[in-house]
Tab-separated table of N, CA and C in Angstrom:
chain	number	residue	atom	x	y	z
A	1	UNK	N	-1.251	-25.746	-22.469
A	1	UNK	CA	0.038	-26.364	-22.283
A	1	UNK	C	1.122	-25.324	-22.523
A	2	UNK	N	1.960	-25.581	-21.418
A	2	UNK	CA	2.957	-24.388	-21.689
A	2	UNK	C	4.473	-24.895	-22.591
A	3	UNK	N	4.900	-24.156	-23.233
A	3	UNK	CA	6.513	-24.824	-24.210
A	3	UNK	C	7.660	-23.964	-24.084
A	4	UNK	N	8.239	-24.615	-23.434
A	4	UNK	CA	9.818	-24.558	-22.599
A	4	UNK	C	10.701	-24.922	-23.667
A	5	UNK	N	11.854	-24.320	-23.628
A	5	UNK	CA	13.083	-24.558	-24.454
A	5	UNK	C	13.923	-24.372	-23.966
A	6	UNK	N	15.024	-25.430	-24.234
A	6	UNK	CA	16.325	-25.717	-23.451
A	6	UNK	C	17.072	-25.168	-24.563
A	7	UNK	N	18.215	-24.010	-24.195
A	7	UNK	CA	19.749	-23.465	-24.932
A	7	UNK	C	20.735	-25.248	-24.015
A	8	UNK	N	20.750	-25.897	-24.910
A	8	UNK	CA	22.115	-26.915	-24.356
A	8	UNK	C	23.462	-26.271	-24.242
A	9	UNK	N	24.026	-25.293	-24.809
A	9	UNK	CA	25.419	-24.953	-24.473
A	9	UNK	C	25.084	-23.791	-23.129
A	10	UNK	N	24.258	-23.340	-22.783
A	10	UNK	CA	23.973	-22.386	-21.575
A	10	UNK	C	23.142	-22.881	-20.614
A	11	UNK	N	22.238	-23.750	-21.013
A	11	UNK	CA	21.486	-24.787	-20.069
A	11	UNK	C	19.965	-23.639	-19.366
A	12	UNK	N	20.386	-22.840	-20.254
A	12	UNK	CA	19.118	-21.838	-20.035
A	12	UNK	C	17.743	-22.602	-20.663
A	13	UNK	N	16.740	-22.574	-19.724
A	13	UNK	CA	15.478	-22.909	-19.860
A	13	UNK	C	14.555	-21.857	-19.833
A	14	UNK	N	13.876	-21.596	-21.101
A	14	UNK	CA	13.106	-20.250	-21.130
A	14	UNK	C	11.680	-20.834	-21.679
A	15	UNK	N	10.637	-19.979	-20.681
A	15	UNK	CA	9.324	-20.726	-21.054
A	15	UNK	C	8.153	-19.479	-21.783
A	16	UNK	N	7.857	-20.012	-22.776
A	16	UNK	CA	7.680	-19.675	-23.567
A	16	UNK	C	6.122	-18.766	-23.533
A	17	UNK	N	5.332	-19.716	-23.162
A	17	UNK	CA	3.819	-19.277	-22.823
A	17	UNK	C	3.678	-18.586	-21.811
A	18	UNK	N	4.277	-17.107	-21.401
A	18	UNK	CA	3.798	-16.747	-20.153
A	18	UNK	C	2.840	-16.291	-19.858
A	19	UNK	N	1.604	-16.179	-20.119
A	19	UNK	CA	0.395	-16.127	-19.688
A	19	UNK	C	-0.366	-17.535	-18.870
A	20	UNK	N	0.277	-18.606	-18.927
A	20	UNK	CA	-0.201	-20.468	-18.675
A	20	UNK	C	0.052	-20.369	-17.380
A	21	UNK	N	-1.208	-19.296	-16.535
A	21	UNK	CA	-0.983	-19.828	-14.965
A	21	UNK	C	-0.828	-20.890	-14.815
A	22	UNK	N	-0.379	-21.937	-13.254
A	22	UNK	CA	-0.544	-23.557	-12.947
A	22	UNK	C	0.602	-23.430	-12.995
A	23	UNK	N	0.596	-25.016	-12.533
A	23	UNK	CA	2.017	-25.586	-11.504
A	23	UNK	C	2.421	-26.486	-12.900
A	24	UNK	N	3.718	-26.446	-12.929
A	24	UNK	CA	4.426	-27.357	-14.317
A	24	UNK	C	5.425	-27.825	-13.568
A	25	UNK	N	5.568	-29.399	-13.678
A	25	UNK	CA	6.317	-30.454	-13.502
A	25	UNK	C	7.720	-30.422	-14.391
A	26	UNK	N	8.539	-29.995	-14.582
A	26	UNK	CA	9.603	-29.477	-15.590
A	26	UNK	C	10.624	-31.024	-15.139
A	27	UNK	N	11.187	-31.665	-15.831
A	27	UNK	CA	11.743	-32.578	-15.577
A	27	UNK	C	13.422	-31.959	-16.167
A	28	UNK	N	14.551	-32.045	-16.020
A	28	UNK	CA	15.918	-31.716	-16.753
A	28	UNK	C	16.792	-32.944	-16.077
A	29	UNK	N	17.320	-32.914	-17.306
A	29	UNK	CA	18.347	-33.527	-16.889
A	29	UNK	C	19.507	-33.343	-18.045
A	30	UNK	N	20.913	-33.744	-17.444
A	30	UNK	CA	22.408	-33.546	-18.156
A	30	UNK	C	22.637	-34.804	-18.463
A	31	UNK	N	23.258	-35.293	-19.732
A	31	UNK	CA	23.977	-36.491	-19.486
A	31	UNK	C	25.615	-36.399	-20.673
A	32	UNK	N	26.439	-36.775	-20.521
A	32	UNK	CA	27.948	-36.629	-20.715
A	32	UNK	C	27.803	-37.411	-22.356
A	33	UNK	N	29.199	-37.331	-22.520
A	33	UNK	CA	29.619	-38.483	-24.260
A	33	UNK	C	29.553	-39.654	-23.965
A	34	UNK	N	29.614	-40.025	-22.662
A	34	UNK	CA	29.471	-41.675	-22.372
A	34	UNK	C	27.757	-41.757	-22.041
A	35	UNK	N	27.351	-41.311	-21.938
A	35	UNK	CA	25.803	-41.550	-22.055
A	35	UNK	C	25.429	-41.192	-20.467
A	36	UNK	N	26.175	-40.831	-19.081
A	36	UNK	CA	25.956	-40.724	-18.244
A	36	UNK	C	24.883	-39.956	-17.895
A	37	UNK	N	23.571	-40.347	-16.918
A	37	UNK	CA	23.019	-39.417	-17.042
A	37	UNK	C	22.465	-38.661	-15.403
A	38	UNK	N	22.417	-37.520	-15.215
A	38	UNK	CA	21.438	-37.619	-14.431
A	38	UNK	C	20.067	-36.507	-14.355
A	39	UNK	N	19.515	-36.359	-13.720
A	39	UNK	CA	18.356	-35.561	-13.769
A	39	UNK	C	17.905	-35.137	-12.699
A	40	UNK	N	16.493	-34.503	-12.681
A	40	UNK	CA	16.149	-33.327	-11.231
A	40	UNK	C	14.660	-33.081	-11.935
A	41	UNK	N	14.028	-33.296	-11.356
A	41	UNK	CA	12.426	-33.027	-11.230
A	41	UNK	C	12.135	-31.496	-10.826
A	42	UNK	N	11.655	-30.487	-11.399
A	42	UNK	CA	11.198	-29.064	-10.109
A	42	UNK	C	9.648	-28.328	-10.384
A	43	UNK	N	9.682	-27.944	-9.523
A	43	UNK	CA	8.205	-27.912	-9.717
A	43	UNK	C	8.399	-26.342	-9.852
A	44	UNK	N	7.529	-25.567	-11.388
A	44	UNK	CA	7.319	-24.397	-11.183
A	44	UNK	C	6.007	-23.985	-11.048
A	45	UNK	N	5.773	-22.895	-10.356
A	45	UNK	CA	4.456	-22.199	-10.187
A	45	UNK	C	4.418	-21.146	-10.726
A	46	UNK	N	3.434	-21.222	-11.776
A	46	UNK	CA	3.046	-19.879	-12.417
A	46	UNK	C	2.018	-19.195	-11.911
A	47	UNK	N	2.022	-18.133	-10.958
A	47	UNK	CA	1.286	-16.902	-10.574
A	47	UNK	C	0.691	-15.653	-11.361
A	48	UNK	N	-0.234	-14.920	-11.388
A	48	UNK	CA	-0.872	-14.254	-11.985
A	48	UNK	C	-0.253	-12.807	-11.156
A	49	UNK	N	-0.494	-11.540	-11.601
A	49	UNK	CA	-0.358	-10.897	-10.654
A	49	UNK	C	-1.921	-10.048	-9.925
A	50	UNK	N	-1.658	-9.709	-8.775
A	50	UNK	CA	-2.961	-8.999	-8.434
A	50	UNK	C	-3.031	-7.930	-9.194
A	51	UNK	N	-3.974	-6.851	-9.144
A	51	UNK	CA	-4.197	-5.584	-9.565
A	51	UNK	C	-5.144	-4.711	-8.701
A	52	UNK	N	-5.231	-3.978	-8.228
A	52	UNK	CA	-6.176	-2.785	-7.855
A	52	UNK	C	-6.699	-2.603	-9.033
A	53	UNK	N	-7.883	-2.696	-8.479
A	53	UNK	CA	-9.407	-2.041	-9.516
A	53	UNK	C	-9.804	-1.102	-9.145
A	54	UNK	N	-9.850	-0.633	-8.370
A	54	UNK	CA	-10.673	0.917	-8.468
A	54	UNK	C	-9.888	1.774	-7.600
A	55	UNK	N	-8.513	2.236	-8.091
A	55	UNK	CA	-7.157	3.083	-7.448
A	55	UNK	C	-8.315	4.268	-7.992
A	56	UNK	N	-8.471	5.093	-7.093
A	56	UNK	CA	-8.298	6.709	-7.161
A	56	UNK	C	-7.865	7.698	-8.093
A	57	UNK	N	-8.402	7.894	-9.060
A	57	UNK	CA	-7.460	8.998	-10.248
A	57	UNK	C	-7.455	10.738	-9.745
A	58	UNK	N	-6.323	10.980	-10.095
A	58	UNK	CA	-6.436	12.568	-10.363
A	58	UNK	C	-6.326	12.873	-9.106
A	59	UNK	N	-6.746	13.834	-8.207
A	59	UNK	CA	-6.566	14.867	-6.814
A	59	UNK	C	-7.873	14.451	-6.218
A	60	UNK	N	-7.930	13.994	-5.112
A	60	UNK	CA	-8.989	14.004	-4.113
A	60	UNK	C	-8.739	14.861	-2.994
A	61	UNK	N	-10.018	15.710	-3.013
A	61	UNK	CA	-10.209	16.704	-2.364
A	61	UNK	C	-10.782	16.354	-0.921
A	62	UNK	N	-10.146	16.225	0.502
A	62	UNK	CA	-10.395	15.822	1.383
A	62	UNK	C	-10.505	17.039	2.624
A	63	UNK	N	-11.640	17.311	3.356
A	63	UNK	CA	-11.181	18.231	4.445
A	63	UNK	C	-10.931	17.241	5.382
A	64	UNK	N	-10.153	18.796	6.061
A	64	UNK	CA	-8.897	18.729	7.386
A	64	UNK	C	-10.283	18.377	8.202
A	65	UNK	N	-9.943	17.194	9.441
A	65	UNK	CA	-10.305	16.640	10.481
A	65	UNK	C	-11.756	16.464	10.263
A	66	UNK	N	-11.736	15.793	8.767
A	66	UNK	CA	-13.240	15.058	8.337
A	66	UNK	C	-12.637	13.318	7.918
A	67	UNK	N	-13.898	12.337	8.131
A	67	UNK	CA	-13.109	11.143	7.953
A	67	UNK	C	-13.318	10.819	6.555
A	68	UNK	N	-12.352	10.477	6.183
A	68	UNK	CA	-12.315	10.058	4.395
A	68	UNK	C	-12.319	8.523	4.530
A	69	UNK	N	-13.391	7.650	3.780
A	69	UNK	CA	-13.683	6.333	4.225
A	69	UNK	C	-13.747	6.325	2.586
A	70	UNK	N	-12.967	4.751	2.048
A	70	UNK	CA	-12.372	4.233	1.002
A	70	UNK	C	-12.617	2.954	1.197
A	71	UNK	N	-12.828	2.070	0.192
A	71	UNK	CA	-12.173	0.537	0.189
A	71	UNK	C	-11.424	0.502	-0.673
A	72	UNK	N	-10.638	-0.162	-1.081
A	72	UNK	CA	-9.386	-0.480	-2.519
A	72	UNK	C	-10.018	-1.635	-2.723
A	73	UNK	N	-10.797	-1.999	-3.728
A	73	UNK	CA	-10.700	-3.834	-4.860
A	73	UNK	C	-9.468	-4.127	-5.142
A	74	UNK	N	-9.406	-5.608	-5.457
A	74	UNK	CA	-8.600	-6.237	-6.299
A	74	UNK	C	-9.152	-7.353	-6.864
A	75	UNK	N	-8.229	-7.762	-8.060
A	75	UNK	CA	-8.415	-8.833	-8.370
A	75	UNK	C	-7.153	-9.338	-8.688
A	76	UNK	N	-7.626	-11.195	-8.367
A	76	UNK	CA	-6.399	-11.823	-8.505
A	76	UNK	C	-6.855	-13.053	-9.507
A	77	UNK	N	-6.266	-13.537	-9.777
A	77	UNK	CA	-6.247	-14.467	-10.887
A	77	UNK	C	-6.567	-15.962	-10.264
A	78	UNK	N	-5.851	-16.031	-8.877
A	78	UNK	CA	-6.044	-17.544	-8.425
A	78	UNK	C	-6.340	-17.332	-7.141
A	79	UNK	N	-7.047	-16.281	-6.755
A	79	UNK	CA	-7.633	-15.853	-5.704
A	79	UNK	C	-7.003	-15.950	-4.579
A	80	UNK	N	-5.378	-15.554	-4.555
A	80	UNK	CA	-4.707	-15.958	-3.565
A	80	UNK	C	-4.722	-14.718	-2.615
A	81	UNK	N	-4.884	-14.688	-1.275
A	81	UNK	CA	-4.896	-13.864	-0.255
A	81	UNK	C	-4.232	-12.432	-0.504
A	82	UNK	N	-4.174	-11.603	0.165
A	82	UNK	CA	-3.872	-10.401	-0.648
A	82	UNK	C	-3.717	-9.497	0.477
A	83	UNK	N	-2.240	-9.011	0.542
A	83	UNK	CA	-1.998	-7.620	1.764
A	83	UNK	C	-2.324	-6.405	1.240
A	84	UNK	N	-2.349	-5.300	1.987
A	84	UNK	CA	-2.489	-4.044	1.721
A	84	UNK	C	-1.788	-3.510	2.378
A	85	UNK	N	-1.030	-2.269	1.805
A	85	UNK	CA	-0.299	-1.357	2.207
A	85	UNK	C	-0.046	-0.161	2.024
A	86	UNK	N	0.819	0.587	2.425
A	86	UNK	CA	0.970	2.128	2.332
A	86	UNK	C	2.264	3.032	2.642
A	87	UNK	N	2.603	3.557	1.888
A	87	UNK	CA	4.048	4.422	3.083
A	87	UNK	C	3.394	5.391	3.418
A	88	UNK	N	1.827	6.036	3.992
A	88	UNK	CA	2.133	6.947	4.783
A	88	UNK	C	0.874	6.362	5.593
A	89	UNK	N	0.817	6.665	7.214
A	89	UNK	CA	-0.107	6.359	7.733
A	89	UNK	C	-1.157	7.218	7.560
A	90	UNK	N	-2.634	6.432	6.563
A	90	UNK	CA	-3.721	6.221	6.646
A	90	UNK	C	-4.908	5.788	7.163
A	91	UNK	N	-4.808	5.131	7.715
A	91	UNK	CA	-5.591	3.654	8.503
A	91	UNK	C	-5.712	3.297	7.548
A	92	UNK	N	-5.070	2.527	7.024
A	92	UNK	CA	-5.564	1.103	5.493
A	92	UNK	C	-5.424	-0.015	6.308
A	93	UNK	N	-6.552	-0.570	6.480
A	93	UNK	CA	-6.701	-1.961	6.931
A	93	UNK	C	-6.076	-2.959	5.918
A	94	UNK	N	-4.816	-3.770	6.795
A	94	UNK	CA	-4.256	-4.472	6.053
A	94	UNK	C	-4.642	-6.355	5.131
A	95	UNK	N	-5.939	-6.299	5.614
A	95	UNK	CA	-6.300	-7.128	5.186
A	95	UNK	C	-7.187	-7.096	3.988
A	96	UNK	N	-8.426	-5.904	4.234
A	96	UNK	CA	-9.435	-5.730	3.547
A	96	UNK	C	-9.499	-4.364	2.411
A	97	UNK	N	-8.367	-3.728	2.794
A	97	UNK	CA	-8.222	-2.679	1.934
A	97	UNK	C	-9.185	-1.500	2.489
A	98	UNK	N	-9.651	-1.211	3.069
A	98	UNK	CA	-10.290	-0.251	3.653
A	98	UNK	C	-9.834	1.088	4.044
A	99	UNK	N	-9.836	2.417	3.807
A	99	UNK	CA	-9.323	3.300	4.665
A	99	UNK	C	-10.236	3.870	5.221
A	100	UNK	N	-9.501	4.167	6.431
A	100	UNK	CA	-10.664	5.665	7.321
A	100	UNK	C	-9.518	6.180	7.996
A	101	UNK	N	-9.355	7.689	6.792
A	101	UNK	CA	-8.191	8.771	7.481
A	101	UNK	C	-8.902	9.781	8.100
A	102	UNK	N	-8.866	10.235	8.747
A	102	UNK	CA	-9.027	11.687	9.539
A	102	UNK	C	-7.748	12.301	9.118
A	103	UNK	N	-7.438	13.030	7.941
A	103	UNK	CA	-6.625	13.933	8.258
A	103	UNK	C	-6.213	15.154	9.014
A	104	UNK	N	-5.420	16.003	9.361
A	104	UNK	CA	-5.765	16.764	10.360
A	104	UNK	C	-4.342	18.049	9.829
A	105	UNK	N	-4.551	19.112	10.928
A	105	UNK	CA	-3.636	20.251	9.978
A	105	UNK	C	-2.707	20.309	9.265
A	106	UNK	N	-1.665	19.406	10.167
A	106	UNK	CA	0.079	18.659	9.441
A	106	UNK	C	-0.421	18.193	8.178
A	107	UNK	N	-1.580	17.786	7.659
A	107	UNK	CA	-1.742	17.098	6.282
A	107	UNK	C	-1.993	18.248	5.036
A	108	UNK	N	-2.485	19.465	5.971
A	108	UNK	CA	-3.209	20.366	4.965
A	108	UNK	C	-2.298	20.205	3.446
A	109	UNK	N	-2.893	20.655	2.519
A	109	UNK	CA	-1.778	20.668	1.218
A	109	UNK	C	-2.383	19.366	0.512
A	110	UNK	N	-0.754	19.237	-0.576
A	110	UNK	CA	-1.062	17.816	-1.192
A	110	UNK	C	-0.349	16.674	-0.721
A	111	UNK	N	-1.002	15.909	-0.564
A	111	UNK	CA	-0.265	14.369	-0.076
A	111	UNK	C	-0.513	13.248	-1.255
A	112	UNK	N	0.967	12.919	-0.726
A	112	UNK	CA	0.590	11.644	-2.117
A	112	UNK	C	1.219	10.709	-1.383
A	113	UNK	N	0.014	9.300	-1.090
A	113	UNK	CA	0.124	8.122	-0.865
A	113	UNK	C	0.481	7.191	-2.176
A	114	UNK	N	1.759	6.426	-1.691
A	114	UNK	CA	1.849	5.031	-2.486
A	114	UNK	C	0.751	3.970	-1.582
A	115	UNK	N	0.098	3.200	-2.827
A	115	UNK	CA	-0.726	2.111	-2.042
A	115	UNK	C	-0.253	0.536	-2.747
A	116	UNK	N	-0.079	-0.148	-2.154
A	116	UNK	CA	0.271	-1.765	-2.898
A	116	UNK	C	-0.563	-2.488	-2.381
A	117	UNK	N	-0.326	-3.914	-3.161
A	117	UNK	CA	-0.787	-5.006	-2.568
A	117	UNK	C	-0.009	-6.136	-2.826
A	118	UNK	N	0.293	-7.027	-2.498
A	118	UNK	CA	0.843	-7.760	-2.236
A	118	UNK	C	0.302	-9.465	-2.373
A	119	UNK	N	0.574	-10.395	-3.180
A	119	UNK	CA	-0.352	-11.438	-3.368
A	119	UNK	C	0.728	-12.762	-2.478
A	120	UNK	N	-0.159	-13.684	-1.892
A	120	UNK	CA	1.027	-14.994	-1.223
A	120	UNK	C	2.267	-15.311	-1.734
A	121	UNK	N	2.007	-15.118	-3.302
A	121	UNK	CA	3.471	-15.217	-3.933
A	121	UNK	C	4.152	-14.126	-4.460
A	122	UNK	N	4.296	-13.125	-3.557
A	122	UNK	CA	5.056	-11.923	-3.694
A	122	UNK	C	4.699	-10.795	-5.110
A	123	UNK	N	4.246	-11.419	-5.756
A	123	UNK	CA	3.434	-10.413	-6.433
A	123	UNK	C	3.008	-9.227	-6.191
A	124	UNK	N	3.472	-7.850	-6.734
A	124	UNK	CA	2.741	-6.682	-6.387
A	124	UNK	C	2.045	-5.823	-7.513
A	125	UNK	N	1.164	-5.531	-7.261
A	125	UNK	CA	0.655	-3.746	-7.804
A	125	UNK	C	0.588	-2.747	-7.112
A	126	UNK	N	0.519	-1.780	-7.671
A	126	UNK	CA	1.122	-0.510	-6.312
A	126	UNK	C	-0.110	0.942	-7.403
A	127	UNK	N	-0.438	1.511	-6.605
A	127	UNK	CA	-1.024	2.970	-7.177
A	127	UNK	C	-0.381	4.468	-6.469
A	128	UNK	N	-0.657	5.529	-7.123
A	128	UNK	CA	-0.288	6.250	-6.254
A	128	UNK	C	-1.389	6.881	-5.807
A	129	UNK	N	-2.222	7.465	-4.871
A	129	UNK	CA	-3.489	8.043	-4.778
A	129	UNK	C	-2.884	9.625	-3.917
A	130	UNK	N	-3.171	10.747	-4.435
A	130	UNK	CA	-2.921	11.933	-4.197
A	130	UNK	C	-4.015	12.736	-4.275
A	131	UNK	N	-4.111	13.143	-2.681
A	131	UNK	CA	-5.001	13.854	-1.950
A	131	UNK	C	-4.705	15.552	-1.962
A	132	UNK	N	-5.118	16.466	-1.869
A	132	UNK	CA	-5.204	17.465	-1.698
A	132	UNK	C	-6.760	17.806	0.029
A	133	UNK	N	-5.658	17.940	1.109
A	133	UNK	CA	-6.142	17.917	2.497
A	133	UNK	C	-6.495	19.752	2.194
A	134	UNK	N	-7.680	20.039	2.554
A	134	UNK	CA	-8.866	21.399	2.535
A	134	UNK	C	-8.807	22.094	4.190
A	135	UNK	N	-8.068	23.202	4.189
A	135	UNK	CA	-8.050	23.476	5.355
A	135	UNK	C	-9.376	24.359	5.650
A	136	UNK	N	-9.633	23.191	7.355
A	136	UNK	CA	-10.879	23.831	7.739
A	136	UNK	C	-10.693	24.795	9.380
A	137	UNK	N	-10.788	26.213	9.084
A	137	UNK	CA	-10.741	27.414	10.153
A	137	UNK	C	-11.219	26.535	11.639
A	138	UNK	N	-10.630	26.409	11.979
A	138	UNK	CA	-11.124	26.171	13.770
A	138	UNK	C	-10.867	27.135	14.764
A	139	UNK	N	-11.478	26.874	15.599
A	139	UNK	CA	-11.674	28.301	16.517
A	139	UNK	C	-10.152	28.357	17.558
A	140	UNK	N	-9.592	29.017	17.771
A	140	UNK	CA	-8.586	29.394	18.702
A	140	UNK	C	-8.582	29.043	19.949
A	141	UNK	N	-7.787	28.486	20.619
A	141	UNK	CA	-7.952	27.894	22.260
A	141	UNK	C	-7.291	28.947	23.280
A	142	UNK	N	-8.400	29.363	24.238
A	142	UNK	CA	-7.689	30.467	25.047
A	142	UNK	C	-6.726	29.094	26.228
A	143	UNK	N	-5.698	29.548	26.843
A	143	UNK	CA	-4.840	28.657	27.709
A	143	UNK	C	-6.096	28.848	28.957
A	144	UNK	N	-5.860	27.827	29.914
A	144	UNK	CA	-6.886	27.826	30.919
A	144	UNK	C	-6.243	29.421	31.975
A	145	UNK	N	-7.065	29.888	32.535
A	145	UNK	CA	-6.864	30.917	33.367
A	145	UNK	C	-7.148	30.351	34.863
A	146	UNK	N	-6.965	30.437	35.696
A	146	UNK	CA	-7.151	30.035	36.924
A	146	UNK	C	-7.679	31.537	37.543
A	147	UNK	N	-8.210	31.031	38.529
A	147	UNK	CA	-9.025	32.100	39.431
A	147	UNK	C	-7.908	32.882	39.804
A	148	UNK	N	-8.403	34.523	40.344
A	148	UNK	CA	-7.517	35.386	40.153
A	148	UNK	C	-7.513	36.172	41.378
A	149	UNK	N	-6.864	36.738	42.100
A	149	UNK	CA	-7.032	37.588	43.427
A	149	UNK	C	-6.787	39.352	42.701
A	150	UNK	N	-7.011	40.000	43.290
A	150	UNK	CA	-6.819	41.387	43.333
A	150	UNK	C	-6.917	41.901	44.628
A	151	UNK	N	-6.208	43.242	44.433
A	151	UNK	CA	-6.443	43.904	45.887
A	151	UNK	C	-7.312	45.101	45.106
A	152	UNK	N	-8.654	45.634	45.942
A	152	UNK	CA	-9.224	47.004	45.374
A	152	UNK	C	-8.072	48.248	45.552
A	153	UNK	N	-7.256	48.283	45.805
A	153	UNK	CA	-6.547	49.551	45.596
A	153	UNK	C	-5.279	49.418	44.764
A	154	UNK	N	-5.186	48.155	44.075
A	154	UNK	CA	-4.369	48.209	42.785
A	154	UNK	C	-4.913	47.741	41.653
A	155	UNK	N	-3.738	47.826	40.285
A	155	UNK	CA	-4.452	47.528	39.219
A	155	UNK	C	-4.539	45.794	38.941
A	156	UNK	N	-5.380	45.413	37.997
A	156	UNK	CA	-4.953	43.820	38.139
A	156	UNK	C	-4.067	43.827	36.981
A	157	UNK	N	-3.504	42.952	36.566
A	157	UNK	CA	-3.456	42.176	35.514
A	157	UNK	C	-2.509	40.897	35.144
A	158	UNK	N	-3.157	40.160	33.998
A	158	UNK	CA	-2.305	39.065	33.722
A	158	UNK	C	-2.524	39.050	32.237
A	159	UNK	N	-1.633	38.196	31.748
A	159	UNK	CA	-1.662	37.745	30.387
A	159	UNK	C	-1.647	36.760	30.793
A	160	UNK	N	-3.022	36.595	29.397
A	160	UNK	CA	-3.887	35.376	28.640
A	160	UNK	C	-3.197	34.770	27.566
A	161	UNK	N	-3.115	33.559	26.843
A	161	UNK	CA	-2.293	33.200	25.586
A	161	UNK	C	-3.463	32.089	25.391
A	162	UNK	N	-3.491	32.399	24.071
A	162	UNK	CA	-4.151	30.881	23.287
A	162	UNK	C	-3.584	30.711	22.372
A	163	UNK	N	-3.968	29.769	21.772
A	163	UNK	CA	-3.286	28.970	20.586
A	163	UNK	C	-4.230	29.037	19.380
A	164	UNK	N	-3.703	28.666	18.181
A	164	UNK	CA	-4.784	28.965	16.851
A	164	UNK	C	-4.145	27.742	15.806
A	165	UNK	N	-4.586	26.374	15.905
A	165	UNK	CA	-4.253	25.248	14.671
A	165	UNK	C	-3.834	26.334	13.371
A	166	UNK	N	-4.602	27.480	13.002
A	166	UNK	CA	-4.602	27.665	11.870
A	166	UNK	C	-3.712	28.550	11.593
A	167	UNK	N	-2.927	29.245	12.555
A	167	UNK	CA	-2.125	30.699	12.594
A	167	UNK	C	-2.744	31.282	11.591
């Protein structure tokens, strides 16, 4: 049972037990020096909050353009549905908590993802999970060359250009 207390000169109602998940029927009412009265029924809902259970500690070491596959847990108190989120794109499946990143060169370094969740009644927990992306050497791309003419009594030539992810 939860115990509420009314301040009468501020009309502040402060409840006391906040741990007493469940819905409480709170009844108030005002009434004057002539005995006038009236009243208001409201219904409050006490929510739990979610939490991530198994957030990521410390630096995860991820290579460049390998897939890094994650789930995020939670738990909730009244088992109410539960979003997932992120400010940086991961693939975090927004329902199930799942990731599968392929990071790729732009990531090399350290990255630090915020991750939340979100419960039906606005409730959040949030982690931060910070990656350190492993740069992996890839081979250099020559530009395509197209077939080439020459004459035998001059010299040839052209320039070639490729590219290198890794400079």
């Amino acid at each position: 049972e939860a115990d509420f207390t009314l301040n009468a000169g501020t009309g502040l109602i402060e409840w006391i037990n906040a741990d007493a998940n469940g819905i409480y029927d709170i009844n108030a009412w005002v009434y004057d020096s002539n005995n006038i009265v009236d009243w208001q029924v409201f219904r409050l809902i006490v929510n739990g909050k979610p939490e991530i259970t198994n957030a990521l500690a410390g630096i995860t070491d991820v290579n460049e353009d390998a897939l890094f596959n994650y789930t995020l847990t939670v738990f909730d108190p009244e088992n109410d549905a539960i979003a997932f989120n992120s400010d940086k794109d991961i693939n975090l499946n927004t329902n199930t908590g799942e990731i599968n990143w392929i990071p790729n060169q732009a990531d090399v370094g350290l990255v630090d993802v915020n991750v939340w969740i979100t419960d039906s009644f606005g409730n959040i927990d949030w982690n931060l999970i910070s990656f350190n992306i492993l740069n992996v050497n890839e081979a250099p791309v020559l530009a395509f060359v197209p077939n080439q003419n020459a004459l035998t009594t001059e010299s040839f030539m052209y320039t070639v250009s490729a590219t290198d992810e890794d400079k």
